[in-house]
Amino acid sequence: MKKLLLLLTLGLLNLHADDGYRLWLRYEPVTDSALRDIYRAALSTVHFQSPVAAVNPTIDAATHELLWGLRELLGIDMQLQGTDNAATALIHADGYRLRFDREHGVTISASTDLGLLYGSFALLRHVQLGLPLEGLDVVSAPKVERRLLNHWDDLNRHVERGYAGFSLWEWFYLPEIRTPRYRDYARACASIGLNGTVLTNVNADAQILTPDYLTKVAALAAEFRPYGVRVYLTARFSAPIEIGGLKTADPLDPAVAAWWQTKVAEIYRAIPDFGGFLVKANSEGQPGPQDYKRTHADGANMLADAVAQYNGIVMWRAFVYSPDNDDDRVKQAVSEFGPLDGKFRQNVIVQIKNGPLDFMPREPFSPLFGAMPRTRLAAELQITQEYLGQSSQLAYLAPLWKEVLDADTFAHGPGSTVAHVIDGTLRHQSPSVIAGVANVGTDRNWTGHLLAQANWYAFGRLAWDHTLTSEQIVDEWTHLTFGSDATTVATINKLLLGSRETVVNYSMPLGLTHIMAEGHHYGPGPWVDKLARADWTAVYYHKADESGIGFNRTAAGSNALAQYAPEWQQLWGNPETCPENLLLWFHHVPWDHKMKSGRTLWDELCHRYQQGVDEVRSMQRDWASLQGRIDDERFTAVAQRFARQELDARDWRDACLLYFAQFAKRPFPAGVEPAAHPLDTYQSIKLRNMPGHR
Ligand code: BDP
């Protein structure tokens, strides 16, 4: 008995409190003694094989990581042996080859120092996952060249749509004071293959381009450099006026172009490996070339010319919808940018949000990916969960991103997936770019919701290799983050994989979209109807009336469908063949329409909202079953968030169903729980001091 008690106590003691700071780089000791012995024997020496001659800060970082990681994992002091080998030049870009053979042990080969660093992280991952060394021989190279986080961080450290504390960049204290967190950030990015970061909000502040701030930016760049993370900035188009004293920012005015050239030279003097600019222009009140009756191409090219000699790029955002265009909002990016195809410089990349609207829980892929064959295109994904419950709710986003990356634009015949458009393989275009709007901040665990770390991880892994599946990525992440207890891993994998669909069910099922509360975008607001712009309201999108619900985007409606390939038009154009998860995106459907389940549309809608709530409860139960298997600190933090999510899911269901019932005029089907409050209670909720929202 005594022995049993002792064992139990030891077992519990093993579950160290964990605040989540270490992310997926926990390097907990390998506990399986047989495996540990094999690893110890094989990894006492690791070989670096590379033509990179001198030791430099990146190789130092790789060496340090391996030494430290293997000491933590295996309790050994690894010896590193370097060999020069020109054959490694065959390894593409910053890729690596990781192999084991009995004679030499483990060798990491790469043609660049960064490749060695990525290979080192891959080896450490391999050990943490407990995978066999026998037969190990992988070659892995990034499919997309520039894999960037986009931070929507303001200079006062507020993060637009940031739900994990303040901005990581301590502008006031830079350049002298540099928190170790900068290195930790870059190291985390490098561990998943990210190689760039846009430091500032797309709603840009010209101050970042002043000499004082550039010194601060240079300090951050120096911190990130060993880890291969290059910095980029957002450029406010009117900067020549705001900080340059010019009267105009007209891109065709030679004085404006000259101002940018001088500014760019100054930037590269301070930051020789500066990556380039990200620009939001003529969108949501931001200045841009159209203020001078010039096109987006005129604006982008002027900046592109300024950075070209330094190998810099300009990422020009396609998230543009005009104040005086009352055509269906989801059509506007194609109508604006389609005609400019072929007019952009080689170093301009048009950066497109995954869907034609705005990071909704579900929307079809943006048709712009198939509409600009002669232009370099990047995908912008949103890691921060602006429309998916922010940091209180669980939504693992890899399935959403895969849906888009794997979607076929048919632009060059079948197989022209979004992934192949953006990785440049379809049309041999370089540079290729993928961007994710970051979900990190000063919260101790980086992402607010501990499980939202999986989204940062998944973005990096997919940016490196878009052929990975959501399942593979989640399985890696869970092992790395929670260890290898089979029940824990299976339970968390299941929770994560279903979580996005659950959010869709209780918030915007069946292709509904943009019906969240105004401004902060947290919680329901299907009644939102009077705002400065019609296309900011909810009623614009759901169009519920007595005859039915949904937005008719067929030829009989806005005809947004015509922006897609005929294959999609055929499938989506007919309510009988349109997948039900996009039904109300493309069609206005009668309440009595027969769904695949045999239910009417109204009953199905009610059922989906209820299903969403039920699924949250089931996630809650699954999580509860892990008590004692993971440390209390992380267990409790997540359990509290599930409790909040259950409450929020009920609010979504009740508010939306009560609201839509006014039009459907039908009873709630059996199995749908009665609402807790009357509709006007939900309508009167005013959330204040919301994180991420000014
Ligand atoms: C919207 C966000 C807003 C961003 C905008 C953008 O609500 O905060 O500034 O996208 O991407 O979804 O520019």
XYZ file of C-alpha atoms and ligand atoms in Angstrom:
707
model
C 0.000 0.000 0.000
C 2.776 2.328 1.031
C 4.539 1.499 -2.196
C 1.422 2.190 -4.198
C 0.958 5.544 -2.521
C 4.546 6.419 -3.211
C 4.150 5.477 -6.842
C 1.013 7.520 -7.103
C 2.705 10.516 -5.591
C 5.633 10.120 -7.912
C 3.263 9.854 -10.813
C 1.603 13.083 -9.833
C 4.894 14.801 -9.208
C 5.859 14.033 -12.751
C 3.089 16.306 -13.933
C 4.997 19.506 -13.419
C 2.930 22.630 -13.546
C 3.361 24.017 -16.988
C 2.447 27.520 -18.056
C 2.695 26.743 -21.747
C 5.581 29.109 -22.421
C 7.741 26.393 -23.961
C 5.194 25.764 -26.705
C 5.992 22.592 -28.686
C 9.688 22.812 -27.758
C 9.394 21.209 -24.339
C 12.214 18.655 -24.608
C 10.889 16.570 -21.721
C 13.094 13.567 -20.864
C 12.381 10.443 -22.905
C 10.877 8.035 -20.368
C 10.876 4.782 -22.357
C 14.226 3.411 -21.221
C 14.778 1.073 -24.161
C 14.181 3.879 -26.620
C 16.301 6.252 -24.590
C 19.231 3.828 -24.746
C 18.944 3.508 -28.498
C 18.812 7.273 -28.930
C 21.707 7.810 -26.543
C 23.932 5.439 -28.425
C 23.005 6.794 -31.829
C 23.021 10.484 -31.003
C 26.194 10.850 -29.020
C 27.641 12.297 -32.224
C 25.691 14.226 -34.838
C 27.208 15.205 -38.180
C 26.592 18.490 -39.920
C 27.318 18.202 -43.607
C 27.297 21.463 -45.485
C 29.338 23.631 -47.824
C 28.808 26.543 -45.426
C 32.363 26.980 -44.238
C 32.517 29.349 -41.301
C 30.686 29.057 -38.058
C 28.109 31.800 -37.901
C 25.246 32.797 -35.572
C 22.766 30.507 -37.357
C 25.035 27.496 -37.056
C 25.635 28.492 -33.450
C 21.897 28.541 -32.880
C 21.548 25.104 -34.460
C 24.401 23.696 -32.378
C 23.062 25.173 -29.199
C 19.596 23.845 -29.907
C 20.857 20.321 -30.496
C 23.153 20.311 -27.501
C 20.532 21.637 -25.183
C 17.665 19.629 -26.638
C 19.488 16.314 -26.535
C 20.728 17.002 -23.028
C 17.171 17.626 -21.857
C 15.668 14.729 -23.775
C 18.357 12.110 -23.269
C 20.740 13.420 -20.653
C 23.714 13.268 -23.004
C 26.295 15.760 -24.190
C 26.273 15.346 -27.887
C 29.417 15.870 -29.962
C 29.006 17.717 -33.210
C 31.143 16.946 -36.229
C 31.167 19.152 -39.263
C 32.031 18.021 -42.754
C 32.136 20.060 -45.899
C 30.291 18.421 -48.729
C 29.492 19.989 -52.037
C 26.933 17.302 -52.869
C 24.587 18.978 -50.404
C 24.240 21.828 -52.888
C 21.649 19.571 -54.466
C 19.359 20.094 -51.495
C 16.937 22.737 -52.536
C 16.842 26.161 -50.874
C 16.857 25.959 -47.088
C 15.894 22.312 -47.087
C 17.754 19.526 -45.348
C 18.427 15.842 -45.473
C 18.227 13.925 -42.213
C 19.530 10.404 -42.220
C 20.795 7.639 -40.027
C 23.061 4.765 -40.765
C 24.800 2.384 -38.423
C 28.252 3.460 -39.479
C 27.945 7.235 -39.220
C 25.013 7.735 -36.937
C 22.871 10.767 -37.684
C 23.811 13.255 -40.387
C 22.092 16.512 -41.135
C 22.978 17.791 -44.600
C 22.017 21.143 -46.027
C 23.265 23.614 -48.563
C 22.664 26.602 -46.276
C 23.172 27.344 -42.597
C 19.452 27.812 -42.210
C 18.940 24.361 -43.675
C 21.133 22.979 -40.883
C 19.026 24.797 -38.319
C 15.783 23.455 -39.789
C 17.318 19.989 -39.928
C 18.308 20.250 -36.269
C 14.777 21.111 -35.277
C 13.551 18.206 -37.400
C 15.883 15.819 -35.578
C 14.728 17.047 -32.192
C 11.134 16.672 -33.301
C 11.867 13.133 -34.411
C 13.228 12.248 -30.985
C 10.382 13.951 -29.141
C 7.920 11.984 -31.240
C 9.713 8.801 -30.258
C 10.200 7.733 -33.879
C 12.727 5.063 -34.902
C 16.123 6.045 -36.267
C 16.501 2.825 -38.212
C 15.671 3.601 -41.840
C 15.573 7.350 -41.249
C 16.332 9.210 -44.473
C 14.211 12.228 -45.259
C 14.784 15.121 -47.558
C 12.574 18.076 -46.834
C 12.547 21.497 -48.449
C 10.086 24.339 -48.124
C 7.490 24.479 -50.862
C 6.958 28.224 -50.449
C 9.924 30.593 -50.300
C 8.694 33.286 -47.961
C 6.709 31.984 -45.011
C 5.577 34.945 -43.017
C 3.669 35.929 -39.967
C 1.745 39.157 -40.304
C 1.431 40.996 -37.018
C -1.383 43.497 -36.850
C 0.490 45.301 -34.083
C 0.202 49.009 -33.422
C 3.107 51.065 -32.139
C 1.338 51.576 -28.800
C 1.376 47.751 -28.469
C -2.339 47.288 -29.005
C -2.839 44.337 -31.337
C -5.670 44.680 -33.791
C -7.603 41.394 -33.563
C -5.050 40.209 -31.019
C -6.457 38.153 -28.180
C -3.304 37.116 -26.349
C -2.199 40.251 -24.582
C -0.150 43.117 -25.929
C 2.235 43.271 -28.827
C 5.499 41.454 -28.274
C 7.440 44.445 -29.617
C 8.384 46.832 -26.823
C 8.893 49.850 -29.026
C 9.457 52.322 -26.227
C 12.298 50.296 -24.739
C 14.013 49.423 -27.982
C 16.744 49.425 -29.130
C 18.621 49.360 -25.803
C 16.395 46.990 -23.892
C 15.695 43.672 -25.564
C 13.656 41.060 -23.815
C 14.787 37.428 -24.233
C 11.341 36.849 -25.592
C 12.477 38.181 -28.961
C 14.849 35.262 -29.345
C 12.284 32.830 -28.042
C 9.831 34.112 -30.625
C 12.304 33.758 -33.490
C 13.334 30.320 -32.282
C 9.718 29.167 -32.172
C 9.175 30.515 -35.687
C 12.296 28.798 -36.994
C 11.343 25.507 -35.362
C 8.340 25.318 -37.691
C 10.104 26.796 -40.701
C 8.820 30.369 -40.686
C 11.360 32.777 -42.139
C 9.822 36.231 -42.000
C 7.673 38.524 -39.943
C 5.786 41.678 -40.802
C 6.057 43.602 -37.562
C 3.324 46.172 -37.992
C -0.397 46.510 -38.572
C -1.771 46.683 -42.106
C -3.667 49.715 -40.878
C -0.287 51.315 -40.904
C 1.415 54.081 -39.011
C 3.973 56.064 -41.022
C 6.048 56.638 -37.870
C 7.562 53.187 -38.208
C 9.514 54.524 -41.187
C 11.140 57.379 -39.241
C 14.843 57.093 -38.298
C 14.096 56.520 -34.596
C 11.823 53.615 -35.264
C 14.072 52.133 -37.909
C 16.789 51.861 -35.273
C 14.341 49.890 -33.165
C 13.364 47.712 -36.101
C 17.059 47.046 -36.749
C 17.442 45.862 -33.156
C 14.603 43.380 -33.586
C 16.031 42.243 -36.902
C 19.358 41.546 -35.180
C 17.615 39.446 -32.539
C 15.773 37.399 -35.146
C 18.598 37.036 -37.673
C 20.331 33.954 -36.240
C 17.027 32.124 -36.608
C 16.569 33.182 -40.211
C 13.518 35.336 -39.508
C 13.690 38.444 -41.676
C 11.695 41.535 -40.885
C 9.216 43.304 -43.116
C 7.131 46.404 -42.457
C 3.800 47.754 -43.524
C 4.106 50.896 -45.617
C 1.545 53.617 -45.202
C 0.950 54.947 -48.652
C 0.705 58.549 -47.506
C 4.037 58.404 -45.638
C 5.703 60.871 -48.044
C 3.193 63.462 -46.856
C 2.991 62.453 -43.194
C 6.660 62.087 -42.443
C 8.318 63.324 -45.631
C 6.890 66.813 -45.904
C 5.695 66.295 -49.484
C 2.361 67.628 -50.673
C 1.344 64.454 -52.425
C 1.829 60.702 -52.346
C 0.923 60.308 -56.031
C 2.885 57.249 -57.161
C 3.543 58.746 -60.587
C 5.038 61.929 -59.160
C 8.835 61.649 -59.506
C 9.390 63.394 -56.160
C 7.278 60.728 -54.448
C 9.152 57.873 -56.097
C 12.438 59.552 -55.161
C 11.299 59.918 -51.556
C 10.575 56.207 -51.338
C 13.885 55.361 -52.941
C 15.760 57.412 -50.383
C 13.698 55.901 -47.591
C 14.313 52.386 -48.827
C 18.067 53.031 -49.051
C 17.962 54.214 -45.445
C 16.070 51.072 -44.403
C 18.575 48.769 -46.082
C 21.488 50.613 -44.499
C 19.980 49.806 -41.123
C 18.660 46.347 -42.009
C 20.591 44.814 -44.917
C 18.315 41.774 -45.124
C 15.052 43.698 -44.856
C 12.366 41.660 -46.613
C 10.095 44.327 -48.041
C 6.721 45.985 -47.588
C 3.175 44.848 -46.995
C 0.562 47.358 -48.105
C -3.133 47.813 -47.477
C -4.223 50.574 -49.821
C -7.583 52.116 -50.636
C -9.332 49.759 -48.317
C -11.292 50.577 -45.197
C -10.095 54.169 -45.167
C -6.405 53.515 -45.819
C -4.715 55.889 -48.279
C -3.627 54.560 -51.645
C -2.925 55.280 -55.292
C -6.595 55.650 -56.128
C -6.599 58.862 -54.101
C -4.659 60.207 -57.116
C -6.689 58.362 -59.730
C -3.888 55.828 -60.165
C -4.278 52.076 -60.081
C -3.154 49.545 -57.525
C -0.502 48.493 -60.044
C 0.846 52.051 -60.252
C 1.153 52.175 -56.480
C 2.643 48.733 -56.051
C 5.134 49.123 -58.892
C 6.461 52.409 -57.574
C 7.309 50.736 -54.253
C 8.533 47.587 -55.986
C 11.011 49.619 -58.036
C 12.365 51.150 -54.864
C 13.102 47.784 -53.208
C 14.029 45.774 -56.318
C 17.791 46.381 -56.250
C 17.892 44.982 -52.708
C 15.922 41.877 -53.606
C 12.988 43.243 -51.619
C 9.368 42.483 -52.356
C 6.059 44.274 -52.098
C 3.040 42.352 -50.874
C 0.033 44.278 -52.070
C -3.190 43.224 -50.391
C -6.254 42.400 -52.441
C -8.559 42.924 -49.478
C -10.091 45.906 -51.184
C -13.700 46.865 -51.488
C -14.736 50.265 -52.536
C -16.936 52.726 -50.664
C -18.821 53.515 -53.846
C -19.338 50.100 -55.330
C -22.623 48.545 -54.332
C -22.024 45.290 -56.165
C -21.890 42.118 -54.049
C -18.923 42.661 -51.742
C -17.479 39.199 -52.419
C -17.091 40.051 -56.121
C -15.100 43.192 -55.642
C -11.547 41.862 -55.364
C -11.832 40.155 -58.746
C -13.415 43.181 -60.404
C -10.727 45.433 -58.949
C -7.645 43.266 -59.499
C -8.577 40.977 -62.408
C -8.090 43.725 -65.024
C -4.642 44.508 -63.572
C -3.323 41.012 -64.259
C 0.083 41.202 -65.937
C 0.590 44.822 -64.926
C 2.554 44.219 -61.741
C 6.335 44.083 -61.446
C 8.051 40.740 -60.830
C 8.665 41.549 -57.200
C 5.048 42.415 -56.430
C 2.955 39.696 -54.899
C -0.755 40.255 -54.651
C -1.771 38.916 -51.249
C -5.247 37.394 -51.168
C -7.288 36.365 -48.144
C -8.347 32.735 -48.320
C -11.975 33.579 -49.013
C -13.601 36.354 -51.024
C -15.179 37.915 -47.936
C -13.138 38.022 -44.767
C -11.770 35.070 -42.779
C -15.230 33.654 -42.060
C -15.613 30.265 -40.309
C -16.413 28.917 -43.759
C -16.466 30.489 -47.176
C -15.456 29.181 -50.573
C -11.900 29.906 -51.736
C -11.301 33.327 -53.249
C -11.888 33.248 -57.013
C -9.022 35.727 -57.390
C -6.579 32.813 -57.017
C -7.738 31.659 -60.433
C -8.154 35.048 -62.059
C -4.618 36.470 -62.302
C -2.477 33.980 -64.206
C 0.238 36.521 -64.981
C 0.655 37.809 -61.445
C 2.415 36.383 -58.407
C -0.181 35.583 -55.792
C 0.123 34.911 -52.076
C -2.420 33.444 -49.677
C -3.202 35.328 -46.491
C -4.620 33.095 -43.765
C -5.763 34.291 -40.383
C -4.242 32.444 -37.448
C -5.834 34.728 -34.906
C -9.467 33.662 -34.568
C -11.225 36.942 -35.203
C -14.428 35.293 -36.375
C -14.033 31.936 -34.658
C -14.371 32.687 -30.982
C -11.078 34.548 -30.560
C -9.035 33.185 -27.661
C -11.925 31.856 -25.575
C -12.995 29.160 -27.998
C -11.258 26.218 -29.549
C -10.997 26.171 -33.322
C -8.127 24.232 -34.844
C -7.736 25.895 -38.202
C -5.679 23.485 -40.288
C -8.835 21.884 -41.776
C -10.062 25.333 -42.848
C -6.730 26.176 -44.481
C -6.474 22.799 -46.159
C -9.929 23.270 -47.641
C -8.623 26.368 -49.375
C -5.118 25.191 -50.291
C -6.490 22.000 -51.822
C -9.285 23.755 -53.728
C -8.920 23.551 -57.487
C -9.113 26.862 -59.338
C -9.001 24.968 -62.678
C -7.100 28.028 -63.955
C -4.670 25.809 -65.899
C -6.862 22.761 -66.094
C -7.587 20.280 -63.311
C -5.017 20.227 -60.519
C -4.527 24.007 -60.468
C -5.008 24.095 -56.739
C -4.640 27.236 -54.679
C -1.543 25.605 -53.137
C 0.058 25.271 -56.569
C -0.895 28.809 -57.505
C 0.798 30.252 -54.452
C 3.836 27.973 -54.284
C 4.676 29.116 -57.793
C 4.827 25.634 -59.318
C 1.848 26.156 -61.576
C 3.470 28.964 -63.521
C 7.087 28.799 -62.380
C 6.762 32.036 -60.493
C 9.111 33.238 -57.830
C 9.186 34.558 -55.158
C 6.365 32.630 -53.563
C 4.755 33.849 -50.363
C 2.312 32.634 -47.744
C 1.218 34.795 -44.835
C -0.633 34.110 -41.597
C -2.082 36.825 -39.388
C -0.426 36.044 -36.066
C -2.214 34.963 -32.902
C 0.604 35.675 -30.489
C 1.052 38.285 -27.809
C 2.476 38.844 -24.351
C 0.301 36.227 -22.648
C 2.597 33.814 -20.867
C 1.462 30.958 -23.111
C 1.784 33.209 -26.212
C -1.665 32.540 -27.697
C -4.203 33.081 -24.897
C -5.990 29.786 -25.441
C -3.343 27.175 -24.831
C -4.687 24.933 -27.578
C -4.476 27.829 -30.049
C -0.729 27.210 -30.075
C -1.679 24.421 -32.453
C -2.729 27.032 -34.995
C 0.621 28.810 -34.948
C 2.274 25.421 -35.295
C -0.041 24.276 -38.083
C 0.468 27.453 -40.056
C 4.233 27.027 -39.989
C 4.106 23.366 -40.925
C 1.670 23.986 -43.798
C 3.669 26.962 -45.047
C 6.649 24.622 -45.254
C 4.729 21.737 -46.763
C 1.126 22.167 -47.799
C 0.785 18.473 -48.557
C 0.806 17.604 -44.849
C -2.640 16.671 -43.601
C -4.478 18.299 -40.700
C -4.318 14.924 -38.950
C -0.542 14.562 -39.308
C 0.042 18.055 -38.022
C -2.266 17.740 -35.062
C -0.763 14.427 -34.083
C 2.723 15.931 -34.088
C 1.623 18.963 -32.158
C -0.229 17.022 -29.489
C 2.690 14.675 -28.913
C 5.117 17.551 -28.682
C 2.890 19.573 -26.386
C 1.373 16.925 -24.151
C 3.688 13.916 -24.365
C 2.989 10.468 -25.670
C 0.315 9.046 -23.374
C -1.883 7.354 -25.969
C -5.222 8.290 -24.385
C -4.211 11.913 -23.987
C -2.987 12.165 -27.556
C -6.050 10.479 -29.050
C -8.418 12.620 -27.006
C -6.749 15.925 -27.847
C -6.362 15.052 -31.520
C -10.062 14.323 -31.711
C -10.978 17.532 -29.915
C -8.883 19.639 -32.210
C -9.881 17.989 -35.455
C -13.584 18.482 -34.882
C -13.374 21.909 -33.336
C -13.629 24.160 -36.381
C -16.744 22.389 -37.634
C -18.246 22.766 -34.167
C -17.740 26.525 -34.255
C -19.321 26.605 -37.711
C -22.317 24.656 -36.398
C -23.165 26.904 -33.479
C -22.300 30.183 -35.195
C -22.742 30.175 -38.976
C -23.871 26.783 -40.288
C -24.984 25.812 -43.814
C -23.030 28.595 -45.508
C -24.291 31.456 -43.381
C -21.715 34.145 -42.946
C -20.886 37.488 -41.327
C -23.745 37.421 -38.828
C -21.613 38.195 -35.804
C -21.921 41.206 -33.559
C -20.707 44.477 -34.938
C -17.158 45.764 -34.421
C -15.614 43.255 -32.049
C -16.953 40.272 -34.014
C -17.415 38.142 -30.900
C -20.816 36.541 -30.486
C -23.993 36.717 -32.547
C -25.578 39.724 -34.229
C -27.839 38.536 -37.077
C -30.026 41.583 -36.474
C -27.238 44.106 -37.197
C -28.748 46.224 -39.960
C -27.826 49.878 -39.830
C -24.157 50.659 -40.220
C -22.120 53.100 -42.269
C -21.949 50.528 -45.043
C -24.586 47.968 -46.002
C -21.913 45.309 -46.507
C -20.838 45.587 -42.892
C -24.295 44.521 -41.681
C -25.514 40.996 -41.041
C -28.813 41.364 -42.876
C -26.885 42.087 -46.086
C -25.431 38.581 -45.866
C -28.213 36.323 -44.599
C -31.151 37.988 -46.361
C -33.669 36.148 -44.207
C -37.284 36.869 -45.043
C -40.554 35.002 -44.963
C -39.705 33.095 -48.105
C -36.362 31.766 -46.920
C -32.769 32.595 -46.125
C -29.425 32.956 -47.914
C -27.655 35.090 -50.531
C -28.469 34.293 -54.135
C -25.127 34.431 -55.912
C -26.259 32.554 -59.021
C -26.950 34.187 -62.391
C -30.384 35.069 -61.072
C -28.753 36.899 -58.182
C -25.414 38.704 -57.817
C -23.754 36.145 -60.094
C -20.604 35.979 -57.983
C -20.626 32.375 -59.118
C -19.502 33.492 -62.573
C -16.092 34.355 -61.111
C -15.368 30.639 -60.669
C -14.463 27.944 -63.186
C -17.388 26.218 -64.983
C -16.813 23.091 -62.865
C -17.619 25.035 -59.735
C -20.441 26.956 -61.347
C -22.102 23.707 -62.204
C -21.685 22.215 -58.754
C -22.465 25.274 -56.676
C -25.045 26.778 -59.026
C -27.682 24.190 -58.313
C -29.105 23.966 -54.779
C -29.507 20.227 -55.245
C -25.789 19.657 -55.911
C -24.315 22.524 -53.896
C -22.682 21.062 -50.752
C -24.911 21.947 -47.836
C -22.058 23.605 -46.005
C -22.109 26.358 -48.658
C -25.803 26.283 -49.498
C -26.780 29.652 -48.014
C -23.633 31.280 -49.355
C -24.837 30.705 -52.906
C -28.603 30.385 -52.644
C -31.642 31.955 -51.090
C -33.444 28.804 -50.007
C -37.085 28.345 -48.968
C -37.619 27.386 -45.336
C -39.297 24.162 -46.425
C -36.529 23.080 -48.794
C -35.810 19.372 -48.297
C -32.276 18.773 -47.006
C -30.228 15.585 -47.373
C -31.189 14.550 -43.859
C -34.858 14.602 -44.899
C -35.497 17.595 -42.653
C -36.737 20.948 -43.882
C -34.177 23.746 -44.085
C -35.635 25.359 -40.970
C -35.451 22.160 -38.963
C -31.950 21.480 -40.241
C -30.792 24.956 -39.275
C -32.167 24.470 -35.753
C -30.582 21.061 -35.622
C -27.144 22.377 -36.625
C -27.173 25.077 -33.968
C -28.146 22.496 -31.347
C -25.530 20.086 -32.665
C -22.875 22.770 -32.233
C -23.810 23.183 -28.569
C -23.872 19.410 -28.047
C -20.441 19.108 -29.607
C -18.989 21.720 -27.286
C -20.361 19.747 -24.351
C -18.803 16.617 -25.688
C -15.429 18.409 -26.068
C -15.851 19.563 -22.493
C -16.422 15.998 -21.313
C -13.495 14.697 -23.311
C -11.242 17.321 -21.824
C -12.518 16.554 -18.317
C -11.558 12.915 -18.840
C -7.923 14.022 -19.043
C -7.785 15.283 -15.494
C -4.753 13.746 -13.806
C -3.196 12.843 -17.141
C -1.913 16.334 -17.756
C -0.669 18.915 -15.313
C -3.241 20.903 -13.388
C -2.172 24.267 -14.669
C -2.798 23.521 -18.312
C -5.760 21.293 -17.529
C -7.564 24.018 -15.612
C -6.746 26.807 -18.050
C -8.323 24.872 -20.902
C -11.257 23.562 -18.842
C -12.221 27.133 -17.989
C -12.195 28.085 -21.622
C -14.424 25.166 -22.547
C -16.914 26.314 -19.908
C -16.934 29.741 -21.488
C -17.295 28.246 -24.945
C -20.336 26.248 -23.878
C -21.987 29.423 -22.649
C -21.100 31.280 -25.820
C -22.337 28.449 -28.030
C -25.715 28.535 -26.299
C -25.906 32.285 -26.815
C -25.161 31.862 -30.508
C -27.841 29.195 -30.866
C -30.520 31.012 -28.926
C -29.906 34.442 -30.399
C -29.781 33.226 -33.997
C -32.706 30.827 -33.795
C -34.976 33.307 -32.013
C -34.073 35.920 -34.594
C -34.559 33.680 -37.652
C -37.788 32.226 -36.229
C -39.386 35.634 -36.769
C -39.077 35.036 -40.497
C -39.439 31.267 -40.638
C -42.576 31.379 -38.469
C -42.180 27.719 -37.687
C -41.862 25.936 -34.375
C -38.553 24.679 -33.040
C -38.203 20.978 -33.780
C -37.921 18.416 -31.002
C -34.441 18.158 -29.510
C -33.664 21.872 -29.637
C -33.361 23.248 -26.135
C -35.537 26.257 -25.377
C -33.741 29.601 -25.317
C -32.700 30.914 -21.927
C -33.902 34.469 -22.636
C -36.162 36.354 -25.034
C -34.589 37.753 -28.215
C -34.348 41.331 -26.973
C -32.079 40.236 -24.120
C -29.526 39.009 -26.650
C -30.011 42.066 -28.796
C -29.307 44.366 -25.884
C -25.997 42.745 -24.943
C -23.215 45.279 -25.330
C -19.786 43.819 -24.785
C -17.234 46.379 -23.701
C -13.462 46.529 -23.492
C -13.069 43.710 -25.922
C -9.529 42.547 -26.520
C -8.238 43.264 -29.992
C -10.895 45.834 -30.755
C -10.563 49.545 -30.345
C -10.912 42.694 -41.044
C -10.564 43.106 -39.656
C -9.835 44.416 -39.614
C -8.651 44.376 -40.563
C -9.122 43.993 -41.940
C -7.973 43.780 -42.895
O -11.753 43.206 -38.904
O -9.420 44.657 -38.299
O -8.005 45.605 -40.599
O -9.806 42.774 -41.898
O -7.634 42.628 -43.118
O -11.289 41.353 -40.991
O -7.419 44.731 -43.417
